[in-house]
Short mmCIF file of N, CA and C in Angstrom, two decimals:
data_model
loop_
_atom_site.label_atom_id
_atom_site.label_comp_id
_atom_site.label_asym_id
_atom_site.label_seq_id
_atom_site.Cartn_x
_atom_site.Cartn_y
_atom_site.Cartn_z
N UNK A 20 -119.05 147.82 -56.19
CA UNK A 20 -119.11 148.21 -57.59
C UNK A 20 -120.51 148.74 -57.91
N UNK A 21 -120.56 149.89 -58.53
CA UNK A 21 -121.85 150.48 -58.87
C UNK A 21 -122.25 150.09 -60.28
N UNK A 22 -123.54 150.08 -60.50
CA UNK A 22 -124.06 149.79 -61.84
C UNK A 22 -123.75 150.93 -62.78
N UNK A 23 -123.70 150.61 -64.05
CA UNK A 23 -123.54 151.63 -65.06
C UNK A 23 -124.83 152.46 -65.13
N UNK A 24 -124.73 153.61 -65.75
CA UNK A 24 -125.90 154.46 -65.95
C UNK A 24 -126.95 153.71 -66.78
N UNK A 25 -126.47 152.98 -67.78
CA UNK A 25 -127.37 152.19 -68.62
C UNK A 25 -128.20 151.23 -67.78
N UNK A 26 -127.56 150.46 -66.90
CA UNK A 26 -128.29 149.49 -66.09
C UNK A 26 -129.21 150.16 -65.09
N UNK A 27 -128.80 151.30 -64.56
CA UNK A 27 -129.69 152.04 -63.64
C UNK A 27 -130.97 152.46 -64.36
N UNK A 28 -130.80 153.04 -65.55
CA UNK A 28 -131.96 153.49 -66.32
C UNK A 28 -132.84 152.31 -66.76
N UNK A 29 -132.21 151.21 -67.13
CA UNK A 29 -132.96 150.04 -67.58
C UNK A 29 -133.78 149.48 -66.43
N UNK A 30 -133.19 149.42 -65.24
CA UNK A 30 -133.94 148.92 -64.08
C UNK A 30 -135.09 149.87 -63.73
N UNK A 31 -134.86 151.17 -63.83
CA UNK A 31 -135.94 152.13 -63.60
C UNK A 31 -137.06 151.94 -64.62
N UNK A 32 -136.70 151.55 -65.84
CA UNK A 32 -137.71 151.39 -66.89
C UNK A 32 -138.68 150.28 -66.57
N UNK A 33 -138.24 149.28 -65.81
CA UNK A 33 -139.18 148.23 -65.38
C UNK A 33 -140.35 148.89 -64.65
N UNK A 34 -140.05 149.79 -63.74
CA UNK A 34 -141.09 150.50 -63.01
C UNK A 34 -141.95 151.36 -63.91
N UNK A 35 -141.31 152.04 -64.86
CA UNK A 35 -142.07 152.89 -65.79
C UNK A 35 -143.05 152.05 -66.62
N UNK A 36 -142.61 150.88 -67.05
CA UNK A 36 -143.48 150.01 -67.84
C UNK A 36 -144.64 149.48 -66.99
N UNK A 37 -144.36 149.10 -65.74
CA UNK A 37 -145.45 148.66 -64.86
C UNK A 37 -146.40 149.81 -64.54
N UNK A 38 -145.86 151.03 -64.39
CA UNK A 38 -146.72 152.20 -64.17
C UNK A 38 -147.62 152.42 -65.40
N UNK A 39 -147.05 152.27 -66.60
CA UNK A 39 -147.84 152.42 -67.82
C UNK A 39 -148.92 151.34 -67.87
N UNK A 40 -148.57 150.13 -67.45
CA UNK A 40 -149.55 149.04 -67.38
C UNK A 40 -150.72 149.45 -66.49
N UNK A 41 -150.43 149.93 -65.30
CA UNK A 41 -151.48 150.31 -64.36
C UNK A 41 -152.33 151.46 -64.90
N UNK A 42 -151.67 152.43 -65.54
CA UNK A 42 -152.43 153.56 -66.09
C UNK A 42 -153.34 153.10 -67.21
N UNK A 43 -152.87 152.19 -68.05
CA UNK A 43 -153.72 151.67 -69.11
C UNK A 43 -154.89 150.88 -68.56
N UNK A 44 -154.69 150.16 -67.47
CA UNK A 44 -155.81 149.45 -66.83
C UNK A 44 -156.84 150.47 -66.37
N UNK A 45 -156.39 151.55 -65.73
CA UNK A 45 -157.31 152.58 -65.25
C UNK A 45 -158.07 153.22 -66.41
N UNK A 46 -157.39 153.47 -67.52
CA UNK A 46 -158.05 154.03 -68.70
C UNK A 46 -159.09 153.05 -69.23
N UNK A 47 -158.72 151.79 -69.33
CA UNK A 47 -159.64 150.77 -69.83
C UNK A 47 -160.87 150.66 -68.94
N UNK A 48 -160.66 150.68 -67.64
CA UNK A 48 -161.79 150.59 -66.70
C UNK A 48 -162.70 151.81 -66.87
N UNK A 49 -162.12 152.98 -67.06
CA UNK A 49 -162.94 154.18 -67.27
C UNK A 49 -163.79 154.02 -68.53
N UNK A 50 -163.18 153.57 -69.63
CA UNK A 50 -163.94 153.36 -70.86
C UNK A 50 -165.01 152.29 -70.66
N UNK A 51 -164.68 151.24 -69.93
CA UNK A 51 -165.67 150.21 -69.62
C UNK A 51 -166.86 150.81 -68.88
N UNK A 52 -166.57 151.69 -67.93
CA UNK A 52 -167.63 152.34 -67.17
C UNK A 52 -168.46 153.31 -67.99
N UNK A 53 -167.92 153.75 -69.10
CA UNK A 53 -168.63 154.65 -70.01
C UNK A 53 -169.36 153.88 -71.11
N UNK A 54 -169.38 152.56 -71.00
CA UNK A 54 -170.01 151.69 -72.02
C UNK A 54 -169.42 151.91 -73.40
N UNK A 55 -168.09 151.98 -73.44
CA UNK A 55 -167.36 152.08 -74.70
C UNK A 55 -166.45 150.85 -74.81
N UNK A 56 -167.03 149.71 -75.19
CA UNK A 56 -166.30 148.44 -75.11
C UNK A 56 -165.10 148.32 -76.04
N UNK A 57 -165.15 148.96 -77.20
CA UNK A 57 -164.01 148.86 -78.12
C UNK A 57 -162.80 149.61 -77.57
N UNK A 58 -163.03 150.80 -77.05
CA UNK A 58 -161.93 151.54 -76.45
C UNK A 58 -161.42 150.83 -75.20
N UNK A 59 -162.33 150.28 -74.39
CA UNK A 59 -161.91 149.53 -73.21
C UNK A 59 -161.03 148.35 -73.62
N UNK A 60 -161.47 147.60 -74.62
CA UNK A 60 -160.71 146.44 -75.09
C UNK A 60 -159.32 146.86 -75.58
N UNK A 61 -159.28 147.95 -76.31
CA UNK A 61 -158.00 148.46 -76.82
C UNK A 61 -157.04 148.76 -75.66
N UNK A 62 -157.52 149.43 -74.64
CA UNK A 62 -156.62 149.81 -73.54
C UNK A 62 -156.32 148.65 -72.60
N UNK A 63 -157.20 147.67 -72.49
CA UNK A 63 -156.84 146.45 -71.75
C UNK A 63 -155.68 145.75 -72.46
N UNK A 64 -155.74 145.69 -73.79
CA UNK A 64 -154.63 145.10 -74.56
C UNK A 64 -153.35 145.90 -74.38
N UNK A 65 -153.48 147.23 -74.39
CA UNK A 65 -152.30 148.07 -74.19
C UNK A 65 -151.68 147.80 -72.82
N UNK A 66 -152.52 147.59 -71.82
CA UNK A 66 -152.02 147.30 -70.48
C UNK A 66 -151.19 146.02 -70.46
N UNK A 67 -151.70 145.00 -71.11
CA UNK A 67 -150.96 143.73 -71.17
C UNK A 67 -149.65 143.91 -71.90
N UNK A 68 -149.67 144.70 -72.97
CA UNK A 68 -148.46 144.95 -73.74
C UNK A 68 -147.39 145.63 -72.86
N UNK A 69 -147.80 146.62 -72.07
CA UNK A 69 -146.84 147.31 -71.21
C UNK A 69 -146.29 146.38 -70.13
N UNK A 70 -147.16 145.55 -69.57
CA UNK A 70 -146.72 144.56 -68.59
C UNK A 70 -145.67 143.64 -69.22
N UNK A 71 -145.93 143.20 -70.44
CA UNK A 71 -144.98 142.34 -71.11
C UNK A 71 -143.67 143.05 -71.41
N UNK A 72 -143.72 144.35 -71.69
CA UNK A 72 -142.48 145.10 -71.91
C UNK A 72 -141.64 145.09 -70.64
N UNK A 73 -142.27 145.28 -69.49
CA UNK A 73 -141.54 145.23 -68.22
C UNK A 73 -140.90 143.86 -68.03
N UNK A 74 -141.66 142.83 -68.33
CA UNK A 74 -141.14 141.48 -68.14
C UNK A 74 -140.07 141.11 -69.17
N UNK A 75 -140.10 141.73 -70.34
CA UNK A 75 -139.03 141.52 -71.32
C UNK A 75 -137.72 142.07 -70.77
N UNK A 76 -137.80 143.22 -70.11
CA UNK A 76 -136.60 143.80 -69.51
C UNK A 76 -136.11 142.91 -68.37
N UNK A 77 -137.04 142.43 -67.56
CA UNK A 77 -136.68 141.51 -66.48
C UNK A 77 -135.95 140.30 -67.06
N UNK A 78 -136.52 139.68 -68.10
CA UNK A 78 -135.91 138.49 -68.71
C UNK A 78 -134.52 138.81 -69.23
N UNK A 79 -134.36 139.95 -69.88
CA UNK A 79 -133.06 140.36 -70.41
C UNK A 79 -132.03 140.47 -69.29
N UNK A 80 -132.40 141.13 -68.20
CA UNK A 80 -131.47 141.28 -67.08
C UNK A 80 -131.13 139.92 -66.47
N UNK A 81 -132.12 139.07 -66.30
CA UNK A 81 -131.87 137.72 -65.77
C UNK A 81 -130.96 136.93 -66.70
N UNK A 82 -131.20 137.03 -68.00
CA UNK A 82 -130.38 136.31 -68.97
C UNK A 82 -128.93 136.78 -68.94
N UNK A 83 -128.71 138.01 -68.56
CA UNK A 83 -127.33 138.54 -68.46
C UNK A 83 -126.75 138.33 -67.06
N UNK A 84 -127.50 137.64 -66.21
CA UNK A 84 -127.00 137.35 -64.87
C UNK A 84 -126.98 138.55 -63.95
N UNK A 85 -127.88 139.50 -64.20
CA UNK A 85 -127.92 140.74 -63.43
C UNK A 85 -129.09 140.73 -62.45
N UNK A 86 -128.91 141.44 -61.37
CA UNK A 86 -129.93 141.51 -60.32
C UNK A 86 -131.16 142.28 -60.81
N UNK A 87 -132.33 141.81 -60.36
CA UNK A 87 -133.59 142.46 -60.71
C UNK A 87 -134.39 142.70 -59.45
N UNK A 88 -134.91 143.90 -59.32
CA UNK A 88 -135.85 144.23 -58.25
C UNK A 88 -137.05 144.90 -58.89
N UNK A 89 -138.23 144.49 -58.45
CA UNK A 89 -139.46 145.08 -58.98
C UNK A 89 -139.84 146.26 -58.09
N UNK A 90 -139.87 147.47 -58.66
CA UNK A 90 -140.18 148.65 -57.86
C UNK A 90 -141.68 148.77 -57.57
N UNK A 91 -141.99 149.54 -56.54
CA UNK A 91 -143.41 149.83 -56.27
C UNK A 91 -143.91 150.82 -57.31
N UNK A 92 -145.22 150.85 -57.46
CA UNK A 92 -145.82 151.66 -58.51
C UNK A 92 -146.04 153.11 -58.12
N UNK A 93 -146.23 153.92 -59.14
CA UNK A 93 -146.52 155.33 -58.95
C UNK A 93 -148.02 155.58 -58.96
N UNK A 94 -148.41 156.82 -58.84
CA UNK A 94 -149.84 157.15 -58.82
C UNK A 94 -150.49 156.90 -60.19
N UNK A 95 -151.79 156.60 -60.13
CA UNK A 95 -152.57 156.32 -61.33
C UNK A 95 -153.72 157.31 -61.39
N UNK A 96 -153.93 157.87 -62.57
CA UNK A 96 -155.05 158.79 -62.74
C UNK A 96 -156.29 158.00 -63.13
N UNK A 97 -157.38 158.24 -62.43
CA UNK A 97 -158.64 157.55 -62.68
C UNK A 97 -159.78 158.49 -63.07
N UNK A 98 -159.60 159.77 -62.89
CA UNK A 98 -160.68 160.73 -63.12
C UNK A 98 -160.51 161.42 -64.47
N UNK A 99 -161.48 161.21 -65.32
CA UNK A 99 -161.46 161.82 -66.65
C UNK A 99 -162.81 162.49 -66.88
N UNK A 100 -162.80 163.59 -67.61
CA UNK A 100 -164.04 164.33 -67.83
C UNK A 100 -164.58 164.16 -69.25
N UNK A 101 -163.75 163.66 -70.15
CA UNK A 101 -164.19 163.45 -71.52
C UNK A 101 -163.41 162.29 -72.12
N UNK A 102 -163.88 161.79 -73.23
CA UNK A 102 -163.21 160.69 -73.92
C UNK A 102 -161.81 161.09 -74.35
N UNK A 103 -161.64 162.35 -74.69
CA UNK A 103 -160.34 162.82 -75.15
C UNK A 103 -159.29 162.83 -74.04
N UNK A 104 -159.70 163.00 -72.79
CA UNK A 104 -158.74 163.05 -71.66
C UNK A 104 -157.88 161.79 -71.57
N UNK A 105 -158.46 160.60 -71.46
CA UNK A 105 -157.61 159.41 -71.33
C UNK A 105 -156.83 159.10 -72.60
N UNK A 106 -157.39 159.41 -73.76
CA UNK A 106 -156.69 159.17 -75.02
C UNK A 106 -155.46 160.08 -75.09
N UNK A 107 -155.61 161.33 -74.68
CA UNK A 107 -154.48 162.26 -74.66
C UNK A 107 -153.44 161.85 -73.62
N UNK A 108 -153.90 161.37 -72.48
CA UNK A 108 -152.98 160.88 -71.46
C UNK A 108 -152.17 159.70 -71.98
N UNK A 109 -152.82 158.80 -72.68
CA UNK A 109 -152.12 157.64 -73.25
C UNK A 109 -151.06 158.08 -74.25
N UNK A 110 -151.37 159.06 -75.09
CA UNK A 110 -150.39 159.57 -76.04
C UNK A 110 -149.21 160.19 -75.31
N UNK A 111 -149.49 161.01 -74.31
CA UNK A 111 -148.40 161.64 -73.54
C UNK A 111 -147.53 160.57 -72.87
N UNK A 112 -148.17 159.53 -72.38
CA UNK A 112 -147.44 158.45 -71.74
C UNK A 112 -146.52 157.75 -72.75
N UNK A 113 -147.00 157.49 -73.94
CA UNK A 113 -146.16 156.85 -74.97
C UNK A 113 -145.00 157.75 -75.39
N UNK A 114 -145.26 159.05 -75.47
CA UNK A 114 -144.18 159.98 -75.82
C UNK A 114 -143.11 160.00 -74.72
N UNK A 115 -143.55 159.94 -73.47
CA UNK A 115 -142.61 159.90 -72.35
C UNK A 115 -141.79 158.62 -72.35
N UNK A 116 -142.43 157.50 -72.60
CA UNK A 116 -141.72 156.22 -72.66
C UNK A 116 -140.70 156.24 -73.79
N UNK A 117 -141.04 156.85 -74.91
CA UNK A 117 -140.10 156.96 -76.02
C UNK A 117 -138.86 157.72 -75.58
N UNK A 118 -139.05 158.83 -74.88
CA UNK A 118 -137.90 159.60 -74.38
C UNK A 118 -137.07 158.76 -73.41
N UNK A 119 -137.71 157.97 -72.57
CA UNK A 119 -137.00 157.13 -71.61
C UNK A 119 -136.17 156.07 -72.34
N UNK A 120 -136.77 155.42 -73.32
CA UNK A 120 -136.06 154.37 -74.07
C UNK A 120 -134.88 154.98 -74.84
N UNK A 121 -135.09 156.16 -75.43
CA UNK A 121 -133.99 156.83 -76.13
C UNK A 121 -132.84 157.13 -75.18
N UNK A 122 -133.14 157.57 -73.97
CA UNK A 122 -132.09 157.87 -72.98
C UNK A 122 -131.34 156.60 -72.58
N UNK A 123 -132.06 155.51 -72.43
CA UNK A 123 -131.40 154.23 -72.09
C UNK A 123 -130.50 153.79 -73.23
N UNK A 124 -130.99 153.93 -74.46
CA UNK A 124 -130.19 153.56 -75.63
C UNK A 124 -128.91 154.40 -75.70
N UNK A 125 -129.05 155.72 -75.48
CA UNK A 125 -127.87 156.59 -75.51
C UNK A 125 -126.86 156.17 -74.45
N UNK A 126 -127.35 155.81 -73.26
CA UNK A 126 -126.44 155.38 -72.19
C UNK A 126 -125.72 154.09 -72.58
N UNK A 127 -126.44 153.15 -73.18
CA UNK A 127 -125.80 151.90 -73.62
C UNK A 127 -124.73 152.20 -74.67
N UNK A 128 -125.04 153.10 -75.59
CA UNK A 128 -124.07 153.46 -76.64
C UNK A 128 -122.85 154.14 -76.04
N UNK A 129 -123.07 155.09 -75.13
CA UNK A 129 -121.95 155.80 -74.51
C UNK A 129 -121.05 154.86 -73.72
N UNK A 130 -121.64 153.81 -73.15
CA UNK A 130 -120.87 152.87 -72.34
C UNK A 130 -120.33 151.70 -73.16
N UNK A 131 -120.60 151.70 -74.46
CA UNK A 131 -120.10 150.64 -75.32
C UNK A 131 -120.75 149.29 -75.05
N UNK A 132 -122.00 149.29 -74.60
CA UNK A 132 -122.72 148.05 -74.31
C UNK A 132 -123.50 147.65 -75.56
N UNK A 133 -122.85 146.90 -76.44
CA UNK A 133 -123.47 146.49 -77.70
C UNK A 133 -124.69 145.61 -77.47
N UNK A 134 -124.64 144.75 -76.47
CA UNK A 134 -125.80 143.90 -76.16
C UNK A 134 -126.99 144.74 -75.73
N UNK A 135 -126.72 145.77 -74.95
CA UNK A 135 -127.78 146.68 -74.51
C UNK A 135 -128.39 147.43 -75.68
N UNK A 136 -127.54 147.93 -76.58
CA UNK A 136 -128.04 148.62 -77.76
C UNK A 136 -128.93 147.70 -78.59
N UNK A 137 -128.45 146.49 -78.82
CA UNK A 137 -129.21 145.54 -79.63
C UNK A 137 -130.55 145.24 -78.99
N UNK A 138 -130.59 145.05 -77.70
CA UNK A 138 -131.83 144.77 -76.99
C UNK A 138 -132.82 145.92 -77.15
N UNK A 139 -132.34 147.13 -77.09
CA UNK A 139 -133.23 148.30 -77.12
C UNK A 139 -133.74 148.66 -78.51
N UNK A 140 -133.12 148.15 -79.55
CA UNK A 140 -133.58 148.48 -80.90
C UNK A 140 -135.04 148.09 -81.11
N UNK A 141 -135.44 146.93 -80.61
CA UNK A 141 -136.83 146.53 -80.74
C UNK A 141 -137.76 147.52 -80.05
N UNK A 142 -137.37 147.96 -78.84
CA UNK A 142 -138.20 148.90 -78.09
C UNK A 142 -138.32 150.24 -78.82
N UNK A 143 -137.24 150.70 -79.44
CA UNK A 143 -137.31 151.95 -80.19
C UNK A 143 -138.30 151.84 -81.35
N UNK A 144 -138.23 150.73 -82.08
CA UNK A 144 -139.17 150.51 -83.18
C UNK A 144 -140.60 150.44 -82.65
N UNK A 145 -140.80 149.74 -81.57
CA UNK A 145 -142.12 149.61 -80.95
C UNK A 145 -142.68 150.98 -80.56
N UNK A 146 -141.84 151.84 -80.03
CA UNK A 146 -142.30 153.16 -79.60
C UNK A 146 -142.73 154.04 -80.77
N UNK A 147 -142.05 153.91 -81.89
CA UNK A 147 -142.49 154.66 -83.08
C UNK A 147 -143.91 154.25 -83.44
N UNK A 148 -144.18 152.94 -83.42
CA UNK A 148 -145.51 152.44 -83.74
C UNK A 148 -146.54 152.88 -82.70
N UNK A 149 -146.17 152.82 -81.43
CA UNK A 149 -147.10 153.18 -80.35
C UNK A 149 -147.47 154.65 -80.41
N UNK A 150 -146.50 155.53 -80.61
CA UNK A 150 -146.79 156.96 -80.68
C UNK A 150 -147.64 157.27 -81.91
N UNK A 151 -147.32 156.65 -83.04
CA UNK A 151 -148.11 156.88 -84.25
C UNK A 151 -149.56 156.43 -84.05
N UNK A 152 -149.75 155.26 -83.47
CA UNK A 152 -151.09 154.73 -83.24
C UNK A 152 -151.87 155.62 -82.26
N UNK A 153 -151.23 156.04 -81.19
CA UNK A 153 -151.89 156.89 -80.19
C UNK A 153 -152.22 158.26 -80.76
N UNK A 154 -151.34 158.78 -81.61
CA UNK A 154 -151.58 160.08 -82.25
C UNK A 154 -152.78 159.99 -83.18
N UNK A 155 -152.85 158.94 -83.98
CA UNK A 155 -153.98 158.75 -84.89
C UNK A 155 -155.28 158.62 -84.12
N UNK A 156 -155.25 157.82 -83.04
CA UNK A 156 -156.47 157.64 -82.25
C UNK A 156 -156.94 158.97 -81.67
N UNK A 157 -156.01 159.79 -81.18
CA UNK A 157 -156.41 161.10 -80.65
C UNK A 157 -156.98 161.98 -81.76
N UNK A 158 -156.38 161.96 -82.92
CA UNK A 158 -156.89 162.76 -84.05
C UNK A 158 -158.31 162.32 -84.42
N UNK A 159 -158.53 161.01 -84.52
CA UNK A 159 -159.86 160.50 -84.86
C UNK A 159 -160.86 160.85 -83.77
N UNK A 160 -160.46 160.74 -82.50
CA UNK A 160 -161.35 161.08 -81.39
C UNK A 160 -161.71 162.57 -81.42
N UNK A 161 -160.75 163.41 -81.76
CA UNK A 161 -161.01 164.85 -81.85
C UNK A 161 -162.00 165.13 -82.98
N UNK A 162 -161.79 164.50 -84.11
CA UNK A 162 -162.69 164.69 -85.25
C UNK A 162 -164.09 164.14 -84.97
N UNK A 163 -164.17 163.04 -84.24
CA UNK A 163 -165.47 162.43 -83.93
C UNK A 163 -166.29 163.30 -83.00
N UNK A 164 -165.62 164.08 -82.16
CA UNK A 164 -166.34 164.95 -81.23
C UNK A 164 -167.25 164.15 -80.33
N UNK A 165 -168.50 164.49 -80.32
CA UNK A 165 -169.47 163.80 -79.46
C UNK A 165 -170.02 162.52 -80.08
N UNK A 166 -169.63 162.22 -81.31
CA UNK A 166 -170.13 161.02 -81.97
C UNK A 166 -169.27 159.82 -81.56
N UNK A 167 -169.54 159.29 -80.39
CA UNK A 167 -168.75 158.18 -79.87
C UNK A 167 -169.00 156.89 -80.62
N UNK A 168 -170.15 156.78 -81.28
CA UNK A 168 -170.44 155.61 -82.10
C UNK A 168 -169.41 155.50 -83.22
N UNK A 169 -169.11 156.61 -83.88
CA UNK A 169 -168.10 156.60 -84.94
C UNK A 169 -166.72 156.25 -84.40
N UNK A 170 -166.39 156.77 -83.24
CA UNK A 170 -165.10 156.47 -82.63
C UNK A 170 -164.99 154.98 -82.30
N UNK A 171 -166.02 154.42 -81.70
CA UNK A 171 -166.03 152.98 -81.38
C UNK A 171 -165.92 152.15 -82.65
N UNK A 172 -166.64 152.56 -83.70
CA UNK A 172 -166.57 151.84 -84.98
C UNK A 172 -165.16 151.90 -85.56
N UNK A 173 -164.53 153.06 -85.46
CA UNK A 173 -163.16 153.20 -85.96
C UNK A 173 -162.22 152.25 -85.22
N UNK A 174 -162.30 152.23 -83.91
CA UNK A 174 -161.41 151.37 -83.12
C UNK A 174 -161.65 149.90 -83.48
N UNK A 175 -162.91 149.50 -83.63
CA UNK A 175 -163.23 148.12 -83.99
C UNK A 175 -162.75 147.79 -85.40
N UNK A 176 -163.01 148.70 -86.32
CA UNK A 176 -162.67 148.46 -87.73
C UNK A 176 -161.16 148.42 -87.95
N UNK A 177 -160.47 149.37 -87.38
CA UNK A 177 -159.03 149.50 -87.62
C UNK A 177 -158.21 148.64 -86.68
N UNK A 178 -158.84 148.11 -85.63
CA UNK A 178 -158.14 147.35 -84.61
C UNK A 178 -156.88 148.09 -84.19
N UNK A 179 -157.09 149.32 -83.75
CA UNK A 179 -156.02 150.22 -83.36
C UNK A 179 -155.09 149.54 -82.37
N UNK A 180 -153.80 149.54 -82.68
CA UNK A 180 -152.81 148.98 -81.78
C UNK A 180 -152.95 147.48 -81.57
N UNK A 181 -153.67 146.80 -82.48
CA UNK A 181 -153.94 145.38 -82.28
C UNK A 181 -152.99 144.49 -83.08
N UNK A 182 -151.83 145.02 -83.41
CA UNK A 182 -150.87 144.20 -84.11
C UNK A 182 -150.26 143.15 -83.21
N UNK A 183 -150.49 143.29 -81.91
CA UNK A 183 -149.90 142.35 -80.96
C UNK A 183 -148.40 142.54 -80.90
N UNK A 184 -147.77 141.77 -80.07
CA UNK A 184 -146.32 141.85 -79.98
C UNK A 184 -145.73 141.29 -81.27
N UNK A 185 -144.76 141.96 -81.77
CA UNK A 185 -144.08 141.55 -82.99
C UNK A 185 -143.40 140.21 -82.81
N UNK A 186 -143.29 139.47 -83.89
CA UNK A 186 -142.65 138.16 -83.84
C UNK A 186 -141.19 138.28 -83.41
N UNK A 187 -140.58 139.43 -83.64
CA UNK A 187 -139.19 139.60 -83.25
C UNK A 187 -139.03 140.21 -81.86
N UNK A 188 -140.11 140.25 -81.09
CA UNK A 188 -140.06 140.81 -79.74
C UNK A 188 -139.28 139.87 -78.82
N UNK A 189 -138.47 140.45 -77.93
CA UNK A 189 -137.80 139.62 -76.93
C UNK A 189 -138.85 138.93 -76.07
N UNK A 190 -138.53 137.76 -75.57
CA UNK A 190 -139.48 137.01 -74.75
C UNK A 190 -139.70 137.70 -73.42
N UNK A 191 -140.95 137.69 -72.97
CA UNK A 191 -141.28 138.21 -71.66
C UNK A 191 -140.94 137.15 -70.62
N UNK A 192 -140.54 137.58 -69.45
CA UNK A 192 -140.25 136.64 -68.36
C UNK A 192 -141.50 135.84 -68.06
N UNK A 193 -141.40 134.54 -68.06
CA UNK A 193 -142.56 133.71 -67.81
C UNK A 193 -143.47 133.55 -69.01
N UNK A 194 -143.13 134.16 -70.12
CA UNK A 194 -143.95 134.06 -71.32
C UNK A 194 -144.97 135.17 -71.40
N UNK A 195 -145.28 135.60 -72.59
CA UNK A 195 -146.27 136.66 -72.80
C UNK A 195 -147.67 136.10 -72.61
N UNK A 196 -148.55 136.95 -72.13
CA UNK A 196 -149.95 136.56 -71.96
C UNK A 196 -150.75 137.18 -73.08
#
């Protein structure tokens, strides 16, 4: 018996979320190396959030009695030439994840998997917030130009993306960190 398209896409998403985790770690490390601690802190938090998203999917599959395999990771970009490069990469990554989650949701709906649809609603809401936050950060970074002090102050003041996981978030496997 083969898995449904929905389950195939959901299992693939575990890898996408772990890839996003790794990319955010690389971005955070780059900002750390540039002595931009607020941006580094922001992206370290984003990395943990993506890791937890992967583990939320793992927990969901386990709770439904379905097999889980953790895929190997994809390539990570570490070389950036300006502050705008990693911020733009993060935005593109969030937009891509949104498209992936939408495709998984559509597959669940087409297959009549009401539990799958319900599970994904939180992720869809989360992605709206993530794309909006990443878009704003890129806009502020563009406006700041070479004034990285203002950009760091903005990130610290606004606590960009620091809402943490929502209280209605599905539990991560092993608990969220």
